[in-house]
Structure formats: structure tokens, C-alpha cells
Coordinates of C-alpha atoms in Angstrom, one line a residue:
X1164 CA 6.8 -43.6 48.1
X1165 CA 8.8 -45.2 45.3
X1166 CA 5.5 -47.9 44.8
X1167 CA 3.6 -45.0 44.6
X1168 CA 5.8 -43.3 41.7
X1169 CA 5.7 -46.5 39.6
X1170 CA 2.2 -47.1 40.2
X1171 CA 1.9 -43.5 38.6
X1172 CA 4.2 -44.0 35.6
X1173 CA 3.0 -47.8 34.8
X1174 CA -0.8 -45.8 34.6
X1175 CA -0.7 -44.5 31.4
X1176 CA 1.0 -47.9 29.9
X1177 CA -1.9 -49.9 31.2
X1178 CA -4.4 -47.5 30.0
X1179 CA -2.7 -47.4 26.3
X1180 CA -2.9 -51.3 26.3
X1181 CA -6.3 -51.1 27.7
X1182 CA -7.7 -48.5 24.7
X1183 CA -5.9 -50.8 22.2
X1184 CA -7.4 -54.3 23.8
X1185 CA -10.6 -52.5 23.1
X1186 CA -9.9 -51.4 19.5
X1187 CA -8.8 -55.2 18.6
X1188 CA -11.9 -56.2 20.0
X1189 CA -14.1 -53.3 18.7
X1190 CA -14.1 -52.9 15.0
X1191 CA -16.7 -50.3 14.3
X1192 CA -14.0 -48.6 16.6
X1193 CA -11.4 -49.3 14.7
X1194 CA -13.9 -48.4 10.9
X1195 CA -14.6 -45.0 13.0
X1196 CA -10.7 -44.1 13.5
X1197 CA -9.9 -45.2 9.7
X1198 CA -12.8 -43.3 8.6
X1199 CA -11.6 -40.3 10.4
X1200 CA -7.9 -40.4 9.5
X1201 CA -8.3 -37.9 6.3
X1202 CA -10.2 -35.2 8.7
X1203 CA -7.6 -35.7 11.4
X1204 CA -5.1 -35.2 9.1
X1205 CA -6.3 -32.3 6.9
X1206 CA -6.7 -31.2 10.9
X1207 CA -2.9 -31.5 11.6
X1208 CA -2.2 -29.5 8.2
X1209 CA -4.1 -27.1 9.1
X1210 CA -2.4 -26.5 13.0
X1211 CA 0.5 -27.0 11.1
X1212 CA 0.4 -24.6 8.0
X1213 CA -3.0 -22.8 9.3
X1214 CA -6.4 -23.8 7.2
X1215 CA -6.5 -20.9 5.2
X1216 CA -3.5 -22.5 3.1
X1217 CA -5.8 -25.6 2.8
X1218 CA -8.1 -23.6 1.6
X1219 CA -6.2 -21.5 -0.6
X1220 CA -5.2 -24.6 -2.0
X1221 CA -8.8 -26.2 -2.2
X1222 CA -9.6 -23.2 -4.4
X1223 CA -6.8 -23.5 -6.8
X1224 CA -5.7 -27.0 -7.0
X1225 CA -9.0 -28.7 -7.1
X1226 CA -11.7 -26.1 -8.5
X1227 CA -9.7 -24.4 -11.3
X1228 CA -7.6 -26.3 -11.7
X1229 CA -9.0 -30.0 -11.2
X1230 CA -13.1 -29.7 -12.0
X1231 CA -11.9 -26.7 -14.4
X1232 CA -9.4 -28.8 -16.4
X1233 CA -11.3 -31.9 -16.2
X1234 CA -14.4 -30.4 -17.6
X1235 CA -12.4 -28.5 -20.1
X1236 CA -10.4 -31.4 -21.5
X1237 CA -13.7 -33.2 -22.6
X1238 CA -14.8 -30.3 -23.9
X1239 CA -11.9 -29.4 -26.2
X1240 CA -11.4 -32.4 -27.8
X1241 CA -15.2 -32.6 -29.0
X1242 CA -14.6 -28.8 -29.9
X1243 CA -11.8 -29.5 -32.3
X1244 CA -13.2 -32.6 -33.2
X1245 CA -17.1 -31.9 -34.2
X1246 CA -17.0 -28.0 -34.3
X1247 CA -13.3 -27.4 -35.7
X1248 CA -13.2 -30.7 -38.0
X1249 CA -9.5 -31.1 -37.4
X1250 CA -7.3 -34.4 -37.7
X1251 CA -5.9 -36.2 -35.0
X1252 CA -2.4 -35.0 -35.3
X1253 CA -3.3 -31.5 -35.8
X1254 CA -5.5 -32.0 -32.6
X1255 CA -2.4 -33.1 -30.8
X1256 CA 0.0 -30.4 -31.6
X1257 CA -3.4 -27.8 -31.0
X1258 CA -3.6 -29.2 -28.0
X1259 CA 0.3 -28.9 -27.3
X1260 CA -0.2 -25.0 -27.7
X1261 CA -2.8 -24.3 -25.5
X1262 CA -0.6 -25.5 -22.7
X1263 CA 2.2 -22.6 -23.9
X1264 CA 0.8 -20.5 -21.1
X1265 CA 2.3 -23.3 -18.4
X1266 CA 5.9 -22.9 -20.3
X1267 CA 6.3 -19.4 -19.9
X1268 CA 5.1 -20.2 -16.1
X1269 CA 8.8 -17.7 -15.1
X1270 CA 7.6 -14.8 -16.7
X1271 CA 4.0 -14.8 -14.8
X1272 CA 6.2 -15.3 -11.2
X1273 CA 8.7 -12.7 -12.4
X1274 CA 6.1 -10.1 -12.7
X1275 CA 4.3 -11.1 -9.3
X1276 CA 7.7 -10.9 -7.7
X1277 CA 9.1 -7.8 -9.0
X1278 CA 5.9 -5.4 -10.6
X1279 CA 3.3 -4.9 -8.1
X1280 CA 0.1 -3.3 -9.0
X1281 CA -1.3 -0.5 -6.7
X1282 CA 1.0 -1.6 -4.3
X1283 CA 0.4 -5.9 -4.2
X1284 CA 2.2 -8.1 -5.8
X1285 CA 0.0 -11.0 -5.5
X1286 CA -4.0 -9.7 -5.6
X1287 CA -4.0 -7.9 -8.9
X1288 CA -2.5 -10.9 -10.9
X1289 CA -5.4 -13.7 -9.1
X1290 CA -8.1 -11.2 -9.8
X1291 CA -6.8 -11.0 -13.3
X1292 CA -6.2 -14.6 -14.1
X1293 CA -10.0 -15.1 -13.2
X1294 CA -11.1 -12.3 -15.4
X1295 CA -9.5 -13.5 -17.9
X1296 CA -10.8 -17.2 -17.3
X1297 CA -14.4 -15.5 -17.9
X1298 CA -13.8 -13.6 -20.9
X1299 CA -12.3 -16.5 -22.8
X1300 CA -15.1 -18.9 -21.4
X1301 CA -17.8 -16.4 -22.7
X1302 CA -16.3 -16.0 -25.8
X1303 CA -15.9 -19.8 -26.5
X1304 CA -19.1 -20.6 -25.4
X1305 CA -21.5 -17.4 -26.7
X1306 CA -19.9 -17.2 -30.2
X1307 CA -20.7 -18.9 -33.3
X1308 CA -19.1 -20.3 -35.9
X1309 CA -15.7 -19.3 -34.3
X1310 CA -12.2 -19.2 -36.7
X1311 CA -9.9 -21.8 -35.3
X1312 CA -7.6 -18.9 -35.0
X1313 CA -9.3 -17.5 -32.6
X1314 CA -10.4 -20.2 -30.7
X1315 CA -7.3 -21.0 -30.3
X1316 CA -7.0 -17.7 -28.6
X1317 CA -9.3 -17.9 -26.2
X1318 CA -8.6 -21.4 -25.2
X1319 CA -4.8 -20.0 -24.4
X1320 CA -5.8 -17.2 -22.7
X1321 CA -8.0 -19.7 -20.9
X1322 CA -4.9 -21.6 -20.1
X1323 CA -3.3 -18.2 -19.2
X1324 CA -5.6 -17.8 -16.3
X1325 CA -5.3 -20.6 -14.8
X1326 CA -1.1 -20.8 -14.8
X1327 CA -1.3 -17.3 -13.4
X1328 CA -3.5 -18.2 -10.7
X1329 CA -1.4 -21.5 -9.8
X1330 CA 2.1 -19.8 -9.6
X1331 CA 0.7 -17.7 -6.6
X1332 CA -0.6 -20.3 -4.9
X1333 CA 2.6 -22.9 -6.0
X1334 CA 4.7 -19.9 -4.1
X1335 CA 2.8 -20.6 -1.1
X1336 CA 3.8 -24.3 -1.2
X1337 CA 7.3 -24.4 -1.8
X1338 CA 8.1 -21.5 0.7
X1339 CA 6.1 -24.0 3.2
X1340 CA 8.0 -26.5 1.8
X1341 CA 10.8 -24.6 2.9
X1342 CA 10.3 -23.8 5.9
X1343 CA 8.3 -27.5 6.9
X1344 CA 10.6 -30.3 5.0
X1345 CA 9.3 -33.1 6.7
X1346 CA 5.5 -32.2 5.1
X1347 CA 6.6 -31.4 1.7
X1348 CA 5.1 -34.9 0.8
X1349 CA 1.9 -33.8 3.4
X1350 CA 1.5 -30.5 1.0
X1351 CA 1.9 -32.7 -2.5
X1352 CA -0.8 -35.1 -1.2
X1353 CA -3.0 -32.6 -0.5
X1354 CA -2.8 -30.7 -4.1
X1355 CA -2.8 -33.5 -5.5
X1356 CA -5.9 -35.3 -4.0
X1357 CA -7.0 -31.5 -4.5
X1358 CA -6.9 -31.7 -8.0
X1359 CA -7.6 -35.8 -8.0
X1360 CA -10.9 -35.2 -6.6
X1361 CA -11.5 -32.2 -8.5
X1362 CA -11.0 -33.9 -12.0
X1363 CA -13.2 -36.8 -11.0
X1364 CA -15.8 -34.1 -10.7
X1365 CA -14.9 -32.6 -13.9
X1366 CA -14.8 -35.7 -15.5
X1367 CA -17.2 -37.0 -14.5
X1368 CA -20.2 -33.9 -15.3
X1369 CA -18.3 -33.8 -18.6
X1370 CA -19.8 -36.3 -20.8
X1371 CA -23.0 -35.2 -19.4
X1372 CA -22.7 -31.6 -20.5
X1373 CA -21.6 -32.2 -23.7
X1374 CA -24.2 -34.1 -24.6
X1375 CA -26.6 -32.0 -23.5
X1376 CA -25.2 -28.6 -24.3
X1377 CA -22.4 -29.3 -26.3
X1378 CA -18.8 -28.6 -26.1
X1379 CA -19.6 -24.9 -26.2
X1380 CA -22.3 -25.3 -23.5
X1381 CA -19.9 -26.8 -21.1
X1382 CA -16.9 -23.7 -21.9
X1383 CA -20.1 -21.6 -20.2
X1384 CA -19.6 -23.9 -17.0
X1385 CA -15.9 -22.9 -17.4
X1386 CA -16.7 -19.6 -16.1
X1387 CA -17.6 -20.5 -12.1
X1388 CA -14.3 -21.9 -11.7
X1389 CA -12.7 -19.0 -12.9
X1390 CA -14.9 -16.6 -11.1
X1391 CA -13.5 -18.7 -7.9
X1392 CA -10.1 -17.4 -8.8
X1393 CA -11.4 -14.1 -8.5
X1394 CA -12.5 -14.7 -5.2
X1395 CA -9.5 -16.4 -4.3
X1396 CA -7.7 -12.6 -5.1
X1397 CA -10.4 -10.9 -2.7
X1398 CA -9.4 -13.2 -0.1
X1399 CA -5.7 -12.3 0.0
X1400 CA -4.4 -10.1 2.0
X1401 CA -0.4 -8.9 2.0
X1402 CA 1.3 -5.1 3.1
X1403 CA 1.2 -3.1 0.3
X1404 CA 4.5 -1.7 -0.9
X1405 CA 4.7 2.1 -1.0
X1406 CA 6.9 4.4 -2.8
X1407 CA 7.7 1.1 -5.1
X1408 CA 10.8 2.6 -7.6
X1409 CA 9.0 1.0 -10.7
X1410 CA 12.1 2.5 -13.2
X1411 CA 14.2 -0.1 -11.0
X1412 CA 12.3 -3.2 -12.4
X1413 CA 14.5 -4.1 -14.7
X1414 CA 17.2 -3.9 -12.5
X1415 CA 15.4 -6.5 -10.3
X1416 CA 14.7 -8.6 -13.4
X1417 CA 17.9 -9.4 -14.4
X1418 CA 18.7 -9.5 -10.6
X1419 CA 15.9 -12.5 -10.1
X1420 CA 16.9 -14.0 -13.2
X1421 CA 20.7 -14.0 -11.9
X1422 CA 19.8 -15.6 -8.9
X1423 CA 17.7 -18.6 -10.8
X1424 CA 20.6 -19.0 -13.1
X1425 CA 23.2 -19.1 -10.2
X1426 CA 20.9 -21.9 -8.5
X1427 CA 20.1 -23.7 -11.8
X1428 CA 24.0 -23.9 -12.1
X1429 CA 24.1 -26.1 -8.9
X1430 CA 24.6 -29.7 -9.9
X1431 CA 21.5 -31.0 -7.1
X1432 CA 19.6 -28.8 -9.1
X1433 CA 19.9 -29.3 -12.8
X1434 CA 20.6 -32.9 -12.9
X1435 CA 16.9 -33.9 -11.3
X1436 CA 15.3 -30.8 -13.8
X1437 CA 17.4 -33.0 -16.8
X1438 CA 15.4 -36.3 -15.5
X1439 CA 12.3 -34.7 -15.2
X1440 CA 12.8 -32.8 -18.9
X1441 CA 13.5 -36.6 -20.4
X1442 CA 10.8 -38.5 -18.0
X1443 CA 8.0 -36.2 -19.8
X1444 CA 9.8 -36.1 -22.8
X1445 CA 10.1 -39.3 -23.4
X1446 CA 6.4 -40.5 -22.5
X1447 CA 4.7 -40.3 -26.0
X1448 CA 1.6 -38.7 -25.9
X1449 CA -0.7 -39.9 -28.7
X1450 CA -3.7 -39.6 -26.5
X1451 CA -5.8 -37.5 -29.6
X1452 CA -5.6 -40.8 -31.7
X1453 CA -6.8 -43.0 -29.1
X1454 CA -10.4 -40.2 -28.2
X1455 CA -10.3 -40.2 -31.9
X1456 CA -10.4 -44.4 -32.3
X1457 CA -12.5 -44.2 -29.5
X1458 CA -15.3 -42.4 -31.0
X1459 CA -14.9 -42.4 -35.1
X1460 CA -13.2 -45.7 -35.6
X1461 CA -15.3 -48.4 -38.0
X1462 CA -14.3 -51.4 -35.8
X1463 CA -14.0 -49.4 -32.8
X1464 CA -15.9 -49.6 -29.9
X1465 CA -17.9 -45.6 -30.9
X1466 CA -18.2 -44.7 -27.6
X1467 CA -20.9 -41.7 -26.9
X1468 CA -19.7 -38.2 -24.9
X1469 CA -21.3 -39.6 -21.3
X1470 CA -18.9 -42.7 -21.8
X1471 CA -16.0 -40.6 -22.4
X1472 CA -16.6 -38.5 -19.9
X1473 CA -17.3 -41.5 -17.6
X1474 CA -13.7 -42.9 -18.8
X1475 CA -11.8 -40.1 -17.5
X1476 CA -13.8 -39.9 -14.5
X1477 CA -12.6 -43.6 -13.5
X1478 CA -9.3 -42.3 -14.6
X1479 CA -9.5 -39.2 -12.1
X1480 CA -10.1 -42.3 -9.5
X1481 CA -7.3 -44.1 -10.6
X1482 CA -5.2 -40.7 -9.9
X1483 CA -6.6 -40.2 -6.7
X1484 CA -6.1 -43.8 -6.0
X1485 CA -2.0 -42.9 -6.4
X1486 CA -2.0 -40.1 -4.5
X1487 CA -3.4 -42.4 -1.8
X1488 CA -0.7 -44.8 -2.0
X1489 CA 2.2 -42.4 -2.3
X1490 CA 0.8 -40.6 1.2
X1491 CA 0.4 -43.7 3.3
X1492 CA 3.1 -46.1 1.7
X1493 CA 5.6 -44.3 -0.1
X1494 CA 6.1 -40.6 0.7
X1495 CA 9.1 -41.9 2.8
X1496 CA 11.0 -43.9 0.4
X1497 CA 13.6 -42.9 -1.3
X1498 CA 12.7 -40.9 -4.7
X1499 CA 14.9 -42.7 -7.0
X1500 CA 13.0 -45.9 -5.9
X1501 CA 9.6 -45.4 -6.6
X1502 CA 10.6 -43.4 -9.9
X1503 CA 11.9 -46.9 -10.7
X1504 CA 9.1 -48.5 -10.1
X1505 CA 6.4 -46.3 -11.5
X1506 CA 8.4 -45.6 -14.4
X1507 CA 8.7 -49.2 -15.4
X1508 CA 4.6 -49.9 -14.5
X1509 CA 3.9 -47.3 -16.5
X1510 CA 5.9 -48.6 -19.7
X1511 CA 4.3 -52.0 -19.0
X1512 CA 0.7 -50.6 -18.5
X1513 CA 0.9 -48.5 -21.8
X1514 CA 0.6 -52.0 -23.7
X1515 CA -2.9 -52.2 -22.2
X1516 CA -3.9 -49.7 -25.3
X1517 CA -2.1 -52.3 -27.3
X1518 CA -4.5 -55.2 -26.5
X1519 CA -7.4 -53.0 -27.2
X1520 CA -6.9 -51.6 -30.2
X1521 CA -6.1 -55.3 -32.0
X1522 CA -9.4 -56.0 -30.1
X1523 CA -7.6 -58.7 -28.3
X1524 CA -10.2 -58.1 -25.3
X1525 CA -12.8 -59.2 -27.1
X1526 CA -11.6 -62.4 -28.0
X1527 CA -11.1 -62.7 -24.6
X1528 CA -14.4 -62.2 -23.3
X1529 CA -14.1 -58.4 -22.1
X1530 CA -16.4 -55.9 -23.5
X1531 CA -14.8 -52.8 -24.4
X1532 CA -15.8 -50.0 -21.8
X1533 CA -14.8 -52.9 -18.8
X1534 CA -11.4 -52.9 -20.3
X1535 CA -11.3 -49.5 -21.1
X1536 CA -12.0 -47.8 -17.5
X1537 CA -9.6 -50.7 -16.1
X1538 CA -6.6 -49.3 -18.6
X1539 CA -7.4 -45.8 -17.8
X1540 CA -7.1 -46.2 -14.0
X1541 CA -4.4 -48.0 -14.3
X1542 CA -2.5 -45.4 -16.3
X1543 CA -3.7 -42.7 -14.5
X1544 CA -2.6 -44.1 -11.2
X1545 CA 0.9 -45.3 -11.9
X1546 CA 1.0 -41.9 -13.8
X1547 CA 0.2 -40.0 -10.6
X1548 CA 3.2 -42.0 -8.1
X1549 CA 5.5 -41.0 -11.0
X1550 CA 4.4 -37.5 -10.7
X1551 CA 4.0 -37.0 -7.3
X1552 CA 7.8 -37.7 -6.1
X1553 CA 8.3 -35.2 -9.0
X1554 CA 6.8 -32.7 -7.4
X1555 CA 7.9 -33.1 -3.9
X1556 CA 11.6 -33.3 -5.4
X1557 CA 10.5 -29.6 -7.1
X1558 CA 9.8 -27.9 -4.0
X1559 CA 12.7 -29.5 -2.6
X1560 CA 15.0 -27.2 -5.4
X1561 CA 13.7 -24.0 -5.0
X1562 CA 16.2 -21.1 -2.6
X1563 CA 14.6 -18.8 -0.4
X1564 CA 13.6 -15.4 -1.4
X1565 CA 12.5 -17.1 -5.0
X1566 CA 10.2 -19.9 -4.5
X1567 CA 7.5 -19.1 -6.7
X1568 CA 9.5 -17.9 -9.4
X1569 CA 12.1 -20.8 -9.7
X1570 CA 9.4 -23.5 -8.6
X1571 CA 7.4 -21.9 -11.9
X1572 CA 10.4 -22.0 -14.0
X1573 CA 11.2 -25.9 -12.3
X1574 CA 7.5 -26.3 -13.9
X1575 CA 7.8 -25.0 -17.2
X1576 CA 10.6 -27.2 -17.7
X1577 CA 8.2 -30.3 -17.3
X1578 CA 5.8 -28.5 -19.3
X1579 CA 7.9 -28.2 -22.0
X1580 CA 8.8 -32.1 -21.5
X1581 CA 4.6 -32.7 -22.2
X1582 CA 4.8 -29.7 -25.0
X1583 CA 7.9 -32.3 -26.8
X1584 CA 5.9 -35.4 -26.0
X1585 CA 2.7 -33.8 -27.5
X1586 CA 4.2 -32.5 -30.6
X1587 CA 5.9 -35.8 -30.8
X1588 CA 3.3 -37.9 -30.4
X1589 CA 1.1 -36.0 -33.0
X1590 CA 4.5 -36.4 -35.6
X1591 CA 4.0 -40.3 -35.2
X1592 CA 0.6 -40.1 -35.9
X1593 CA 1.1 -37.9 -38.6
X1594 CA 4.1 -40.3 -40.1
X1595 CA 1.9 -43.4 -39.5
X1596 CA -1.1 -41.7 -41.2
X1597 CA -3.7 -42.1 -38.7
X1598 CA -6.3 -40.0 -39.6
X1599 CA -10.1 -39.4 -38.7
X1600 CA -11.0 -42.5 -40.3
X1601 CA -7.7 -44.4 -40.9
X1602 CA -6.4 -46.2 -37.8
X1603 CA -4.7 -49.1 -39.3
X1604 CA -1.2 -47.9 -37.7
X1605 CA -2.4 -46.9 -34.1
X1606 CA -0.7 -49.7 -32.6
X1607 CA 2.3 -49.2 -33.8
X1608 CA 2.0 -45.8 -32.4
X1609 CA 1.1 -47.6 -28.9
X1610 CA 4.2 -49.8 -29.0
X1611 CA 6.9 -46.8 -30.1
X1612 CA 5.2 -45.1 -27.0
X1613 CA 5.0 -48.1 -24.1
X1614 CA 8.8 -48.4 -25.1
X1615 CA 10.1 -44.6 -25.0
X1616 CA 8.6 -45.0 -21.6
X1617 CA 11.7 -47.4 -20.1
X1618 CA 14.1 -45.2 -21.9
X1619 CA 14.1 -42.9 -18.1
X1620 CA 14.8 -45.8 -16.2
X1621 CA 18.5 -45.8 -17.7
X1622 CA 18.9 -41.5 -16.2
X1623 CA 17.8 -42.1 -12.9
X1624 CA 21.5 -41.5 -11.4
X1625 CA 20.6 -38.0 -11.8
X1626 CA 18.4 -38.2 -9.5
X1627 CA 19.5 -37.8 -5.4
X1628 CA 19.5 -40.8 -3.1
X1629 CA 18.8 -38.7 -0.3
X1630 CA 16.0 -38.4 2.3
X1631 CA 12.7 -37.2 0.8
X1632 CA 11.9 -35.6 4.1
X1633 CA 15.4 -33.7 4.5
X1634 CA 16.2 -30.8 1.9
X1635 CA 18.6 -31.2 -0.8
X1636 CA 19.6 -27.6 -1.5
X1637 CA 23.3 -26.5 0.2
X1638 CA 22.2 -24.8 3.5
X1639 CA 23.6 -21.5 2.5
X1640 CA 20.7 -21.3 -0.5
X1641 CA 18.1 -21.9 2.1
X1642 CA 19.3 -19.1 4.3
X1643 CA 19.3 -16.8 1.3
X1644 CA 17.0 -14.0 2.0
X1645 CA 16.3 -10.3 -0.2
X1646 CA 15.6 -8.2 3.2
X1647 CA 13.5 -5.1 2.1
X1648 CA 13.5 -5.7 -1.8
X1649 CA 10.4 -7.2 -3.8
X1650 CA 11.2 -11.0 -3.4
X1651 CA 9.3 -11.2 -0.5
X1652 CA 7.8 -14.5 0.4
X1653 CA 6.2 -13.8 3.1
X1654 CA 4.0 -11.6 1.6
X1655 CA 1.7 -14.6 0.2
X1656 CA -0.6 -15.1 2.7
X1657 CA -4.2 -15.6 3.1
X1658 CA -6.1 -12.7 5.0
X1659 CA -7.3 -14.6 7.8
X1660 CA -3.2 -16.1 8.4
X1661 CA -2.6 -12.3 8.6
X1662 CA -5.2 -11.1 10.7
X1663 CA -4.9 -14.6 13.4
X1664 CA -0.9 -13.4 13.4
X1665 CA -1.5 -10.2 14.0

């Protein structure tokens, strides 16, 4: 009897050796099982979180926001630069502004928290956000001869839509964050290959749509991705709130705004939002002058819209290449490690700008577009493991019962970092008198910029030493919960994770 029982529990070792013996010694095996890793494990997030939330996300992340902001990038520079005639530095502080929508990214997660609109909170706000993604596309893209003024306009309400649309589904994250620590890093991976992939596209039809219908042709593209939005907002489904006391909105205002104040007071919270403030801060951004030295410089390589476009693309790649790191190598180290690290690499890899601009690459046998897409992946990679720890340590700071709201104020205070580093970076260029034609000073520009960079390194003691898979908000904040009041987070759900719970 007792041979018996050990003949029965030594089974299913012998078997496991057995499959593995065979995957050693079969390697289209082994190609198959690698090749199906990604579906097994967009499989496990979606048993996990259910696959409407990977499809929620899908929609957001890598549609609107990745192809949409991708496409639109290309599109804006040619815009100011061919149809608006403006400098490089006015560029960069132009393009500073039409991010403003991101900064005030509280405000849209207030009102879908406390004012609900015929009884949802979250619906009428993504049905908006894509209706207004449409009109500003159609105006861009239909209207001649545009003022700047009010092209400007447009492209913010443009910018409007979209950071609506993304606090909604950024609420859905961090309250799964919340309630699944150990996949925080799972759920970052997956918005940001998300948007990864969805830039690559973007990127990558770009160039090609520029040249063909020119920047304003390509804002007409702009409007499926914001229709998508729309259809994200017919897809959701929450209880409606009846008899909703709408002359006690204010009262719930200052009430939310009490609460993120109380929780921004907590020392594990604003030391990491100082870090991240400084990180962006800190990171010059003179990209304007290097599309402009790109494509108008004398000695510069003039490169057409398709190359552009197929630069960014690579640099989408390079992006998605990080994200791919981050999930399989580094998601489990500590934070304040590979901040370090990709902090440092990305100082260092800024000088790669540096090399092309004194045309050093020629002289050393590398045309221009080989070195380019190489510098540009490069970047964009060790750009995306800085971020990505950023963004798991974001959902990581947000209490219960106000996840969407305090993750969008968590991200406002990065995008104000990028808003500094813009408006900074278009000041240097602006004191260094690079112009549309006069590039004499862009590497000094470079330099300033690849050394800022390091300057983090030195403020990473605010950051926690702690776990990335355990939480770092007091247990108490965690537990906090607004029972029958309008910070309800469980209301943000998709309608078939209603209907498969019900």
C-alpha cells in the first residue's frame, strides 16, 4: 500500500521531467510556447481583471491615445511649421500648451466623481471627450487658412478629449491596482505596450499621410480614433444615481479635494510626486529644434515627412522594446534601482544628438537616417523603463474611494514637469538663437540638456525602497471607503463585467 502511494505521488514528478526532456530536445516546442507567452498572458489578465478591462484599455491606451497621438504629433509639427510659419522656440512653448488639458487632469476626475449627468458619472463625460475629439479634428482639417489663435484652440480641445477620456479609464487601473498589488506592474505593461504599439502605428502611417494629404489631411484621420472613444462611452455600463442632490456638489468638492490634500500631506506620498515633478522637470525638452534641424537645416541631413514619420515609428519600437524589458526583467526590482539606472542611460544617450548634429557620424562612416533611427530607439526605450516604474509607483499612491481623481492629479503633476521642461527647453533655444535657419547653437542646447538629465539621480532618496509588488500607502488609506456618496469606484465598469457579475 505505501509502494502504491509513492508510486502515485512520484507520477506527476516523472511526467514534469518527461514534458521538459522533450522541450530541451524539441525546439519548435519550445519557439511555440515563447511565441504564445503574450496570448497566455493577456489570457491570465483577463481571468484575472476580466477582458473587458483589456479591452477598455485597448481602446483608450493604444487607439486614442497611442495611433491618435502618434499620428497627431507628426502632424502638428508640419502644421506649425509649413502652414503656421512659426520658429522653433515658439513651436516648443505652442506645443507646451496644447498639453494644458493633461494639467488640469483633477478637475476632469472631480466632475466624473462628483457631477453625474442624467444619472452616470462616467458615460456622458467618454461620449463627450469623443465628440469633442471630432469637432476639433474637423475643424483643423476642413478649414482654411486657419488663425493660429484658433488653431490653437482646436488642437487643445483636441487634447481635452483625449485627457478626459484617459482619466476614466486611468480610474479603472488604479482601483485594480488597488485591489491586485502584485499586477500593478501586469496593468502598466499592458498600457503601455497599449500605447507602444499604438504609436508605432501612428508613427509609422504618419509620414505617409502628410505627404500625401498634408498635415491637415492627416487631423481628418484624427477623427476615427476619437469616434472610438465614443464607442468606448456606449460600452459602459454603471447604476445610475437617482435623486442625485446636485446643490450638494460643492459640498462634495471641497470634500474630495480635502481628502487629496489630507493624502498628498502623507510623507510616502509627496516625496515620490517631488521626484517625479524634478525627473520631468529636469529632462530638457528641445525636441522642436532637433524636427526643425532635421528638415530645414543647410548642412543637415533634410529629411522628407515619410522619414520623419519613419523615425518615430522606430522610436515607438524602441518604447515598446522597454516596456518588454521592464515586464520580463525588471517589474520586480526595486524602483529606486532601475530609476538609477534609466536615469543615468538616458543622460548618457542624450549625447547621441550631440554627435549628430557636429556631423561626427559622418566622419565616421554612418549615414544620417542609420544613426538617427538608432538614437531615437535608444531614447525612446530608456525613456520608457524610466517611465514605467513611474507609473506603477502612481497607482501605488492613490486611497480608495479616490483613485481616479488623485491618480489624475498624481498625473498632472508630471505633466506639469513636461509643461516646465517644454517651456524650458524652448527658453534655451530662444537664448541660444536657434531659429528656422540658424542652428549654429543646437549643441550647446544638447549638452545643457544630456546634463540636467543626471541632476535626478542626486533626489532619488525620496523615493521608497520598498517592494514594487506590496503597496506603499498606510493600510488605513486603503480601507478608506465613501459608502453611499458619489466616490464610487466601483461604478467604472465595462458592461459585459456588469452583466457576467450579475
Amino acid at each position: 500500500m505505501m509502494e502504491e502511494q509513492e508510486e502515485t505521488e512520484t507520477k506527476p514528478l516523472r511526467q514534469d521531467e518527461a514534458d521538459s526532456h522533450v522541450r530541451r530536445n524539441n525546439p519548435k516546442k519550445g519557439f511555440l510556447e515563447m511565441t504564445l507567452r503574450p496570448i497566455k498572458w493577456l489570457k491570465m489578465l483577463s481571468e484575472e481583471l476580466h477582458w473587458s478591462f483589456v479591452l477598455g484599455v485597448v481602446i483608450v491606451y493604444g487607439i486614442s491615445q497611442g495611433f491618435g497621438v502618434g499620428l497627431s504629433r507628426v502632424s502638428t509639427q508640419y502644421y506649425m511649421k509649413d502652414e503656421q510659419k512659426v520658429q522653433p522656440s515658439q513651436a516648443q512653448v505652442l506645443i507646451g500648451i496644447i498639453h494644458f488639458p493633461w494639467i488640469v487632469k483633477p478637475l476632469w476626475g472631480l466632475l466624473t466623481d462628483v457631477v453625474p449627468i442624467l444619472g452616470y458619472r462616467r458615460r456622458p463625460y467618454f461620449i463627450f471627450a469623443g465628440f469633442l475629439g471630432v469637432t476639433s479634428m474637423l475643424l483643423l482639417s476642413l478649414h482654411k487658412n486657419l488663425h493660429l489663435g484658433f488653431a490653437l484652440l482646436s488642437l487643445v480641445a483636441g487634447s481635452a478629449g483625449i485627457a478626459i477620456a484617459d482619466v476614466a479609464i486611468d480610474a479603472c487601473v488604479t482601483q485594480l491596482a488597488i485591489s491586485h498589488p502584485s499586477l500593478a506592474g501586469d496593468m502598466q505593461s499592458l498600457c503601455g505596450l497599449s500605447s507602444s504599439i499604438g504609436a508605432l502605428l501612428g508613427f509609422a502611417l504618419s509620414g505617409f499621410f502628410v505627404h500625401l494629404a498634408g498635415a491637415k489631411g492627416a487631423f481628418g484621420l484624427l477623427i476615427i480614433p476619437a469616434s472610438l472613444v465614443v464607442l468606448v462611452g456606449t460600452l459602459l455600463r454603471e447604476s445610475r444615481v437617482r435623486n442625485f442632490a446636485y446643490g450638494r456638489v460643492k459640498e462634495k468638492f471641497l470634500d474630495a479635494i480635502k481628502a487629496m490634500w489630507t493624502t498628498l500631506k502623507c510623507r510616502d506620498v509627496w516625496r515620490p510626486c517631488l521626484y517625479m515633478y524634478l525627473s520631468l522637470a529636469l529632462s530638457l525638452h528641445i525636441h522642436e529644434g532637433m524636427f526643425y534641424w532635421y528638415t530645414d537645416a543647410k548642412d543637415g541631413p533634410s529629411f522628407s515627412q515619410e522619414i520623419v514619420g519613419s523615425i518615430f515609428s522606430v522610436g515607438a519600437l524602441g518604447s515598446l522594446f522597454g516596456v518588454l524589458l521592464y515586464q520580463n526583467f525588471l517589474k520586480n526590482h526595486p524602483l529606486r534601482d532601475i530609476l538609477f539606472w534609466a536615469q543615468l542611460l538616458s543622460g548618457i544617450s542624450g549625447l547621441l544628438d550631440l554627435v549628430l548634429v557636429l556631423r561626427l557620424n559622418l566622419k565616421l562612416g554612418m549615414p544620417d537616417y542609420f544613426f538617427v533611427v538608432i538614437d531615437e530607439a535608444v531614447s525612446r526605450m530608456f525613456g520608457r523603463i524610466k517611465w514605467m516604474p513611474l507609473l506603477v509607483l502612481s497607482s501605488k499612491l492613490c486611497p480608495s474611494g479616490i483613485e481616479g481623481t488623485f491618480f489624475a492629479l498624481i498625473m498632472s503633476i508630471d505633466h506639469i514637469g513636461l509643461l516646465s521642461s517644454a517651456w524650458s527647453g524652448g527658453l534655451v533655444l530662444q537664448m541660444l538663437n536657434v531659429t528656422r535657419t540658424q542652428f549654429d547653437n543646437m549643441w550647446i542646447a544638447i549638452v545643457i540638456r544630456s546634463l540636467l538629465r543626471l541632476i535626478p539621480i542626486g533626489f532619488l532618496f525620496l523615493i521608497p525602497r520598498s517592494d514594487p509588488n506590496l503597496s506603499i500607502l498606510p493600510s488605513e488609506m486603503l480601507r478608506t471607503k465613501r459608502v453611499n456618496d458619489v466616490l464610487e469606484p466601483e461604478n467604472i465598469e465595462m458592461a459585459t463585467l456588469v452583466l457576467a457579475s450579475d
